[in-house]
Amino acid sequence: MLPLVTKRNNVHFLVMELSIKEIKEQEKERKRNYILDAAEKLFFSRGYDSVSMDDIANEVELSKAALYLYFKDKESLFFTIVLRGIKLLNAMIEESIKSCKTGVEILDTIARVYFEFVNKYPNHNRAYLYFRSDRFDIEDSEDMNEVAKEILKLRQDTFVITCNAIKSGIDEGLIRRDVDPVEVTVFLTLILKNLTEMRSDFIKLLEKRGIDKYQFFTDVAEFVHRMLMNTERGDAK
């Protein structure tokens, strides 16, 4: 006699099948993150070009063939690590600007958070700067790595937030009306980038004058304020 197959049994089997599938997906994600953690340490300590897929495979005790089941090549693996850092930065910015009431407050907060990120996660910042160097061809949109596209989109999101903050500052009468929001956003982006890549001889020169990197950042922020603020407004600071 054949076993009775009921609707309830079918549901039970479906739940079991889904559970097994979920367990497999969770295990795959756990393994993927384990690989990323190991590769991150290697890239951060040796540099991208000094690490091979063989090195990573040995570090995680996988065959090279098994490693390629998770990442198609070293570039994709590295880009995923860069993406980790950018997601972290964006999350820090989004959380910090929630309490901002004006465009100027948003600008100040973005700059402060970026500076905090660079000092707390210097390796992630260096990885991103290397990603944006001429080492990788990320400008060809047709052949661009999908992870690279996501990185650039997240950075563009921050650019748009900054640009909109400047527009708000202008509308609020706090920022000069004769400035172009896009131009100012590019300008601020370049300033922040160069602050994080300051030459060691400049750092030593400033330190001899009693100016550490935090003080220098504060002073630069004040210089930028004076350039952008609407001085015709009585309560502008």
PDB file of C-alpha atoms in Angstrom:
ATOM      1  CA  MET A   1       0.000   0.000   0.000  1.00  0.00           C
ATOM      2  CA  LEU A   2       1.408   3.382  -1.019  1.00  0.00           C
ATOM      3  CA  PRO A   3       1.929   5.983   1.742  1.00  0.00           C
ATOM      4  CA  LEU A   4      -0.768   8.594   1.911  1.00  0.00           C
ATOM      5  CA  VAL A   5       0.462  11.929   0.548  1.00  0.00           C
ATOM      6  CA  THR A   6      -1.490  14.796   2.024  1.00  0.00           C
ATOM      7  CA  LYS A   7      -1.337  18.527   1.582  1.00  0.00           C
ATOM      8  CA  ARG A   8       0.083  18.731   5.090  1.00  0.00           C
ATOM      9  CA  ASN A   9       2.874  16.322   4.180  1.00  0.00           C
ATOM     10  CA  ASN A  10       3.682  18.331   1.060  1.00  0.00           C
ATOM     11  CA  VAL A  11       3.969  21.491   3.134  1.00  0.00           C
ATOM     12  CA  HIS A  12       6.231  19.681   5.606  1.00  0.00           C
ATOM     13  CA  PHE A  13       8.516  18.475   2.815  1.00  0.00           C
ATOM     14  CA  LEU A  14       8.599  21.976   1.304  1.00  0.00           C
ATOM     15  CA  VAL A  15       9.572  23.507   4.648  1.00  0.00           C
ATOM     16  CA  MET A  16      12.320  20.912   5.073  1.00  0.00           C
ATOM     17  CA  GLU A  17      13.589  21.594   1.560  1.00  0.00           C
ATOM     18  CA  LEU A  18      13.626  25.344   2.185  1.00  0.00           C
ATOM     19  CA  SER A  19      15.401  24.860   5.501  1.00  0.00           C
ATOM     20  CA  ILE A  20      18.111  22.740   3.910  1.00  0.00           C
ATOM     21  CA  LYS A  21      18.525  25.306   1.150  1.00  0.00           C
ATOM     22  CA  GLU A  22      18.767  28.126   3.698  1.00  0.00           C
ATOM     23  CA  ILE A  23      21.352  26.206   5.709  1.00  0.00           C
ATOM     24  CA  LYS A  24      23.439  25.672   2.579  1.00  0.00           C
ATOM     25  CA  GLU A  25      23.180  29.357   1.664  1.00  0.00           C
ATOM     26  CA  GLN A  26      24.154  30.399   5.183  1.00  0.00           C
ATOM     27  CA  GLU A  27      27.140  28.072   5.120  1.00  0.00           C
ATOM     28  CA  LYS A  28      28.195  29.413   1.737  1.00  0.00           C
ATOM     29  CA  GLU A  29      27.926  33.001   3.008  1.00  0.00           C
ATOM     30  CA  ARG A  30      29.885  32.102   6.145  1.00  0.00           C
ATOM     31  CA  LYS A  31      32.634  30.566   4.022  1.00  0.00           C
ATOM     32  CA  ARG A  32      32.616  33.553   1.696  1.00  0.00           C
ATOM     33  CA  ASN A  33      33.079  35.962   4.601  1.00  0.00           C
ATOM     34  CA  TYR A  34      35.849  33.765   5.996  1.00  0.00           C
ATOM     35  CA  ILE A  35      37.658  34.031   2.655  1.00  0.00           C
ATOM     36  CA  LEU A  36      37.120  37.802   2.588  1.00  0.00           C
ATOM     37  CA  ASP A  37      38.496  38.191   6.117  1.00  0.00           C
ATOM     38  CA  ALA A  38      41.614  36.202   5.242  1.00  0.00           C
ATOM     39  CA  ALA A  39      42.142  37.972   1.912  1.00  0.00           C
ATOM     40  CA  GLU A  40      41.614  41.339   3.583  1.00  0.00           C
ATOM     41  CA  LYS A  41      44.466  40.678   6.013  1.00  0.00           C
ATOM     42  CA  LEU A  42      46.765  39.633   3.168  1.00  0.00           C
ATOM     43  CA  PHE A  43      45.906  42.599   0.932  1.00  0.00           C
ATOM     44  CA  PHE A  44      46.219  45.072   3.804  1.00  0.00           C
ATOM     45  CA  SER A  45      49.571  43.710   4.975  1.00  0.00           C
ATOM     46  CA  ARG A  46      51.246  42.981   1.621  1.00  0.00           C
ATOM     47  CA  GLY A  47      49.444  45.079  -0.964  1.00  0.00           C
ATOM     48  CA  TYR A  48      47.261  43.959  -3.864  1.00  0.00           C
ATOM     49  CA  ASP A  49      50.008  43.067  -6.328  1.00  0.00           C
ATOM     50  CA  SER A  50      51.977  41.004  -3.805  1.00  0.00           C
ATOM     51  CA  VAL A  51      49.087  38.640  -3.081  1.00  0.00           C
ATOM     52  CA  SER A  52      48.039  35.804  -5.383  1.00  0.00           C
ATOM     53  CA  MET A  53      44.969  33.593  -5.422  1.00  0.00           C
ATOM     54  CA  ASP A  54      47.310  30.752  -4.414  1.00  0.00           C
ATOM     55  CA  ASP A  55      48.267  32.730  -1.301  1.00  0.00           C
ATOM     56  CA  ILE A  56      44.617  33.233  -0.405  1.00  0.00           C
ATOM     57  CA  ALA A  57      43.737  29.592  -1.085  1.00  0.00           C
ATOM     58  CA  ASN A  58      46.565  28.462   1.199  1.00  0.00           C
ATOM     59  CA  GLU A  59      45.486  30.903   3.895  1.00  0.00           C
ATOM     60  CA  VAL A  60      41.916  29.544   3.993  1.00  0.00           C
ATOM     61  CA  GLU A  61      43.018  25.940   3.337  1.00  0.00           C
ATOM     62  CA  LEU A  62      41.021  25.574   0.147  1.00  0.00           C
ATOM     63  CA  SER A  63      42.042  24.369  -3.259  1.00  0.00           C
ATOM     64  CA  LYS A  64      42.414  27.094  -5.837  1.00  0.00           C
ATOM     65  CA  ALA A  65      39.526  25.543  -7.788  1.00  0.00           C
ATOM     66  CA  ALA A  66      37.292  25.724  -4.705  1.00  0.00           C
ATOM     67  CA  LEU A  67      38.273  29.356  -4.156  1.00  0.00           C
ATOM     68  CA  TYR A  68      37.088  30.226  -7.662  1.00  0.00           C
ATOM     69  CA  LEU A  69      33.631  28.914  -6.750  1.00  0.00           C
ATOM     70  CA  TYR A  70      33.296  31.930  -4.453  1.00  0.00           C
ATOM     71  CA  PHE A  71      35.168  34.604  -6.420  1.00  0.00           C
ATOM     72  CA  LYS A  72      35.883  34.546 -10.130  1.00  0.00           C
ATOM     73  CA  ASP A  73      39.271  36.263  -9.797  1.00  0.00           C
ATOM     74  CA  LYS A  74      41.532  38.261  -7.485  1.00  0.00           C
ATOM     75  CA  GLU A  75      40.150  41.551  -8.751  1.00  0.00           C
ATOM     76  CA  SER A  76      36.586  40.641  -7.798  1.00  0.00           C
ATOM     77  CA  LEU A  77      37.761  39.558  -4.368  1.00  0.00           C
ATOM     78  CA  PHE A  78      39.645  42.797  -3.806  1.00  0.00           C
ATOM     79  CA  PHE A  79      36.737  44.904  -5.057  1.00  0.00           C
ATOM     80  CA  THR A  80      34.428  43.130  -2.598  1.00  0.00           C
ATOM     81  CA  ILE A  81      36.772  44.115   0.231  1.00  0.00           C
ATOM     82  CA  VAL A  82      36.740  47.710  -1.016  1.00  0.00           C
ATOM     83  CA  LEU A  83      32.941  47.549  -1.082  1.00  0.00           C
ATOM     84  CA  ARG A  84      32.953  46.482   2.564  1.00  0.00           C
ATOM     85  CA  GLY A  85      34.750  49.679   3.494  1.00  0.00           C
ATOM     86  CA  ILE A  86      32.532  51.921   1.386  1.00  0.00           C
ATOM     87  CA  LYS A  87      29.377  50.393   2.886  1.00  0.00           C
ATOM     88  CA  LEU A  88      30.796  51.040   6.327  1.00  0.00           C
ATOM     89  CA  LEU A  89      31.592  54.669   5.472  1.00  0.00           C
ATOM     90  CA  ASN A  90      28.163  55.290   3.957  1.00  0.00           C
ATOM     91  CA  ALA A  91      26.444  53.753   6.985  1.00  0.00           C
ATOM     92  CA  MET A  92      28.463  56.037   9.293  1.00  0.00           C
ATOM     93  CA  ILE A  93      27.497  59.083   7.223  1.00  0.00           C
ATOM     94  CA  GLU A  94      23.804  58.179   6.978  1.00  0.00           C
ATOM     95  CA  GLU A  95      23.546  57.608  10.724  1.00  0.00           C
ATOM     96  CA  SER A  96      25.410  60.798  11.617  1.00  0.00           C
ATOM     97  CA  ILE A  97      23.455  63.187   9.384  1.00  0.00           C
ATOM     98  CA  LYS A  98      20.060  62.095  10.732  1.00  0.00           C
ATOM     99  CA  SER A  99      20.184  64.762  13.429  1.00  0.00           C
ATOM    100  CA  CYS A 100      21.436  67.545  11.135  1.00  0.00           C
ATOM    101  CA  LYS A 101      19.051  70.458  10.682  1.00  0.00           C
ATOM    102  CA  THR A 102      20.791  72.533   7.998  1.00  0.00           C
ATOM    103  CA  GLY A 103      22.798  71.948   4.862  1.00  0.00           C
ATOM    104  CA  VAL A 104      25.905  73.366   6.528  1.00  0.00           C
ATOM    105  CA  GLU A 105      25.531  70.911   9.420  1.00  0.00           C
ATOM    106  CA  ILE A 106      25.352  68.057   6.911  1.00  0.00           C
ATOM    107  CA  LEU A 107      28.522  69.279   5.176  1.00  0.00           C
ATOM    108  CA  ASP A 108      30.400  69.554   8.464  1.00  0.00           C
ATOM    109  CA  THR A 109      29.198  66.119   9.544  1.00  0.00           C
ATOM    110  CA  ILE A 110      30.186  64.399   6.290  1.00  0.00           C
ATOM    111  CA  ALA A 111      33.683  65.874   6.515  1.00  0.00           C
ATOM    112  CA  ARG A 112      34.041  64.901  10.179  1.00  0.00           C
ATOM    113  CA  VAL A 113      32.785  61.349   9.615  1.00  0.00           C
ATOM    114  CA  TYR A 114      35.079  60.858   6.635  1.00  0.00           C
ATOM    115  CA  PHE A 115      38.049  62.022   8.692  1.00  0.00           C
ATOM    116  CA  GLU A 116      37.030  59.643  11.499  1.00  0.00           C
ATOM    117  CA  PHE A 117      36.669  56.787   9.011  1.00  0.00           C
ATOM    118  CA  VAL A 118      40.116  57.389   7.518  1.00  0.00           C
ATOM    119  CA  ASN A 119      41.740  57.394  10.944  1.00  0.00           C
ATOM    120  CA  LYS A 120      39.782  54.424  12.287  1.00  0.00           C
ATOM    121  CA  TYR A 121      39.938  52.324   9.115  1.00  0.00           C
ATOM    122  CA  PRO A 122      43.079  53.500   7.268  1.00  0.00           C
ATOM    123  CA  ASN A 123      43.500  50.224   5.398  1.00  0.00           C
ATOM    124  CA  HIS A 124      40.000  50.421   3.958  1.00  0.00           C
ATOM    125  CA  ASN A 125      40.670  53.979   2.841  1.00  0.00           C
ATOM    126  CA  ARG A 126      43.954  52.988   1.191  1.00  0.00           C
ATOM    127  CA  ALA A 127      42.221  50.086  -0.535  1.00  0.00           C
ATOM    128  CA  TYR A 128      39.614  52.465  -1.973  1.00  0.00           C
ATOM    129  CA  LEU A 129      42.274  54.912  -3.160  1.00  0.00           C
ATOM    130  CA  TYR A 130      44.092  52.034  -4.856  1.00  0.00           C
ATOM    131  CA  PHE A 131      40.801  50.961  -6.427  1.00  0.00           C
ATOM    132  CA  ARG A 132      40.449  54.465  -7.898  1.00  0.00           C
ATOM    133  CA  SER A 133      44.042  54.533  -9.156  1.00  0.00           C
ATOM    134  CA  ASP A 134      45.051  53.710 -12.718  1.00  0.00           C
ATOM    135  CA  ARG A 135      45.733  50.122 -11.638  1.00  0.00           C
ATOM    136  CA  PHE A 136      42.206  49.062 -12.613  1.00  0.00           C
ATOM    137  CA  ASP A 137      40.136  49.884 -15.665  1.00  0.00           C
ATOM    138  CA  ILE A 138      36.894  50.953 -13.996  1.00  0.00           C
ATOM    139  CA  GLU A 139      35.845  53.660 -16.412  1.00  0.00           C
ATOM    140  CA  ASP A 140      34.611  51.332 -19.151  1.00  0.00           C
ATOM    141  CA  SER A 141      30.975  50.966 -18.118  1.00  0.00           C
ATOM    142  CA  GLU A 142      30.286  48.125 -20.575  1.00  0.00           C
ATOM    143  CA  ASP A 143      32.891  45.754 -19.140  1.00  0.00           C
ATOM    144  CA  MET A 144      32.903  47.058 -15.575  1.00  0.00           C
ATOM    145  CA  ASN A 145      32.873  44.565 -12.737  1.00  0.00           C
ATOM    146  CA  GLU A 146      29.452  44.502 -11.006  1.00  0.00           C
ATOM    147  CA  VAL A 147      31.041  45.054  -7.603  1.00  0.00           C
ATOM    148  CA  ALA A 148      32.932  48.049  -8.995  1.00  0.00           C
ATOM    149  CA  LYS A 149      29.628  49.472 -10.226  1.00  0.00           C
ATOM    150  CA  GLU A 150      28.168  49.177  -6.737  1.00  0.00           C
ATOM    151  CA  ILE A 151      31.194  50.900  -5.195  1.00  0.00           C
ATOM    152  CA  LEU A 152      30.933  53.807  -7.619  1.00  0.00           C
ATOM    153  CA  LYS A 153      27.177  54.058  -7.044  1.00  0.00           C
ATOM    154  CA  LEU A 154      27.638  54.308  -3.278  1.00  0.00           C
ATOM    155  CA  ARG A 155      30.305  56.982  -3.684  1.00  0.00           C
ATOM    156  CA  GLN A 156      28.009  58.823  -6.092  1.00  0.00           C
ATOM    157  CA  ASP A 157      25.257  58.679  -3.457  1.00  0.00           C
ATOM    158  CA  THR A 158      27.547  60.504  -1.027  1.00  0.00           C
ATOM    159  CA  PHE A 159      28.433  63.021  -3.724  1.00  0.00           C
ATOM    160  CA  VAL A 160      24.730  63.729  -4.296  1.00  0.00           C
ATOM    161  CA  ILE A 161      24.069  64.097  -0.550  1.00  0.00           C
ATOM    162  CA  THR A 162      26.932  66.598  -0.323  1.00  0.00           C
ATOM    163  CA  CYS A 163      25.755  68.520  -3.382  1.00  0.00           C
ATOM    164  CA  ASN A 164      22.185  68.691  -2.065  1.00  0.00           C
ATOM    165  CA  ALA A 165      23.488  69.894   1.301  1.00  0.00           C
ATOM    166  CA  ILE A 166      25.225  72.783  -0.453  1.00  0.00           C
ATOM    167  CA  LYS A 167      22.020  73.613  -2.332  1.00  0.00           C
ATOM    168  CA  SER A 168      20.134  73.592   0.973  1.00  0.00           C
ATOM    169  CA  GLY A 169      22.769  75.832   2.521  1.00  0.00           C
ATOM    170  CA  ILE A 170      22.320  78.308  -0.316  1.00  0.00           C
ATOM    171  CA  ASP A 171      18.521  78.243   0.025  1.00  0.00           C
ATOM    172  CA  GLU A 172      18.850  78.738   3.779  1.00  0.00           C
ATOM    173  CA  GLY A 173      21.000  81.794   3.188  1.00  0.00           C
ATOM    174  CA  LEU A 174      23.979  80.269   4.993  1.00  0.00           C
ATOM    175  CA  ILE A 175      26.127  79.602   1.910  1.00  0.00           C
ATOM    176  CA  ARG A 176      26.979  82.173  -0.756  1.00  0.00           C
ATOM    177  CA  ARG A 177      24.621  82.211  -3.715  1.00  0.00           C
ATOM    178  CA  ASP A 178      27.402  82.755  -6.252  1.00  0.00           C
ATOM    179  CA  VAL A 179      28.893  79.257  -5.852  1.00  0.00           C
ATOM    180  CA  ASP A 180      28.090  76.235  -7.986  1.00  0.00           C
ATOM    181  CA  PRO A 181      27.043  73.247  -5.809  1.00  0.00           C
ATOM    182  CA  VAL A 182      28.634  70.652  -8.098  1.00  0.00           C
ATOM    183  CA  GLU A 183      31.891  72.590  -8.348  1.00  0.00           C
ATOM    184  CA  VAL A 184      32.031  73.011  -4.569  1.00  0.00           C
ATOM    185  CA  THR A 185      31.330  69.299  -4.043  1.00  0.00           C
ATOM    186  CA  VAL A 186      34.228  68.371  -6.329  1.00  0.00           C
ATOM    187  CA  PHE A 187      36.406  70.896  -4.502  1.00  0.00           C
ATOM    188  CA  LEU A 188      35.510  69.480  -1.072  1.00  0.00           C
ATOM    189  CA  THR A 189      36.042  65.909  -2.285  1.00  0.00           C
ATOM    190  CA  LEU A 190      39.537  66.791  -3.494  1.00  0.00           C
ATOM    191  CA  ILE A 191      40.366  68.525  -0.214  1.00  0.00           C
ATOM    192  CA  LEU A 192      39.287  65.516   1.859  1.00  0.00           C
ATOM    193  CA  LYS A 193      41.176  63.123  -0.401  1.00  0.00           C
ATOM    194  CA  ASN A 194      44.381  65.142  -0.181  1.00  0.00           C
ATOM    195  CA  LEU A 195      44.067  65.546   3.582  1.00  0.00           C
ATOM    196  CA  THR A 196      44.153  61.763   3.927  1.00  0.00           C
ATOM    197  CA  GLU A 197      47.165  61.434   1.608  1.00  0.00           C
ATOM    198  CA  MET A 198      49.255  64.243   3.043  1.00  0.00           C
ATOM    199  CA  ARG A 199      52.992  63.899   2.480  1.00  0.00           C
ATOM    200  CA  SER A 200      55.031  62.797   5.477  1.00  0.00           C
ATOM    201  CA  ASP A 201      57.317  65.850   5.224  1.00  0.00           C
ATOM    202  CA  PHE A 202      54.272  68.133   5.487  1.00  0.00           C
ATOM    203  CA  ILE A 203      53.070  66.209   8.536  1.00  0.00           C
ATOM    204  CA  LYS A 204      56.473  66.622  10.208  1.00  0.00           C
ATOM    205  CA  LEU A 205      56.597  70.310   9.281  1.00  0.00           C
ATOM    206  CA  LEU A 206      53.208  70.937  10.891  1.00  0.00           C
ATOM    207  CA  GLU A 207      54.077  68.871  13.965  1.00  0.00           C
ATOM    208  CA  LYS A 208      57.160  71.042  14.532  1.00  0.00           C
ATOM    209  CA  ARG A 209      54.750  73.970  14.775  1.00  0.00           C
ATOM    210  CA  GLY A 210      52.560  72.114  17.260  1.00  0.00           C
ATOM    211  CA  ILE A 211      49.852  71.296  14.700  1.00  0.00           C
ATOM    212  CA  ASP A 212      48.748  67.656  14.629  1.00  0.00           C
ATOM    213  CA  LYS A 213      46.523  66.157  11.922  1.00  0.00           C
ATOM    214  CA  TYR A 214      43.347  66.728  13.931  1.00  0.00           C
ATOM    215  CA  GLN A 215      44.129  70.400  14.450  1.00  0.00           C
ATOM    216  CA  PHE A 216      45.046  70.769  10.788  1.00  0.00           C
ATOM    217  CA  PHE A 217      41.743  69.201   9.752  1.00  0.00           C
ATOM    218  CA  THR A 218      39.880  71.618  12.040  1.00  0.00           C
ATOM    219  CA  ASP A 219      41.779  74.575  10.609  1.00  0.00           C
ATOM    220  CA  VAL A 220      41.118  73.496   7.014  1.00  0.00           C
ATOM    221  CA  ALA A 221      37.410  73.115   7.826  1.00  0.00           C
ATOM    222  CA  GLU A 222      37.436  76.668   9.188  1.00  0.00           C
ATOM    223  CA  PHE A 223      39.168  77.961   6.033  1.00  0.00           C
ATOM    224  CA  VAL A 224      36.503  76.298   3.880  1.00  0.00           C
ATOM    225  CA  HIS A 225      33.748  77.773   6.052  1.00  0.00           C
ATOM    226  CA  ARG A 226      35.087  81.260   5.509  1.00  0.00           C
ATOM    227  CA  MET A 227      35.179  80.719   1.749  1.00  0.00           C
ATOM    228  CA  LEU A 228      31.642  79.380   1.511  1.00  0.00           C
ATOM    229  CA  MET A 229      29.682  81.208   4.180  1.00  0.00           C
ATOM    230  CA  ASN A 230      27.315  84.019   3.275  1.00  0.00           C
ATOM    231  CA  THR A 231      28.936  86.958   5.091  1.00  0.00           C
ATOM    232  CA  GLU A 232      25.990  89.234   4.282  1.00  0.00           C
ATOM    233  CA  ARG A 233      23.816  87.222   6.647  1.00  0.00           C
ATOM    234  CA  GLY A 234      23.983  88.683  10.114  1.00  0.00           C
ATOM    235  CA  ASP A 235      23.977  85.384  11.997  1.00  0.00           C
ATOM    236  CA  ALA A 236      26.361  83.550   9.637  1.00  0.00           C
ATOM    237  CA  LYS A 237      29.298  81.962  11.428  1.00  0.00           C
TER     238      LYS A 237
END
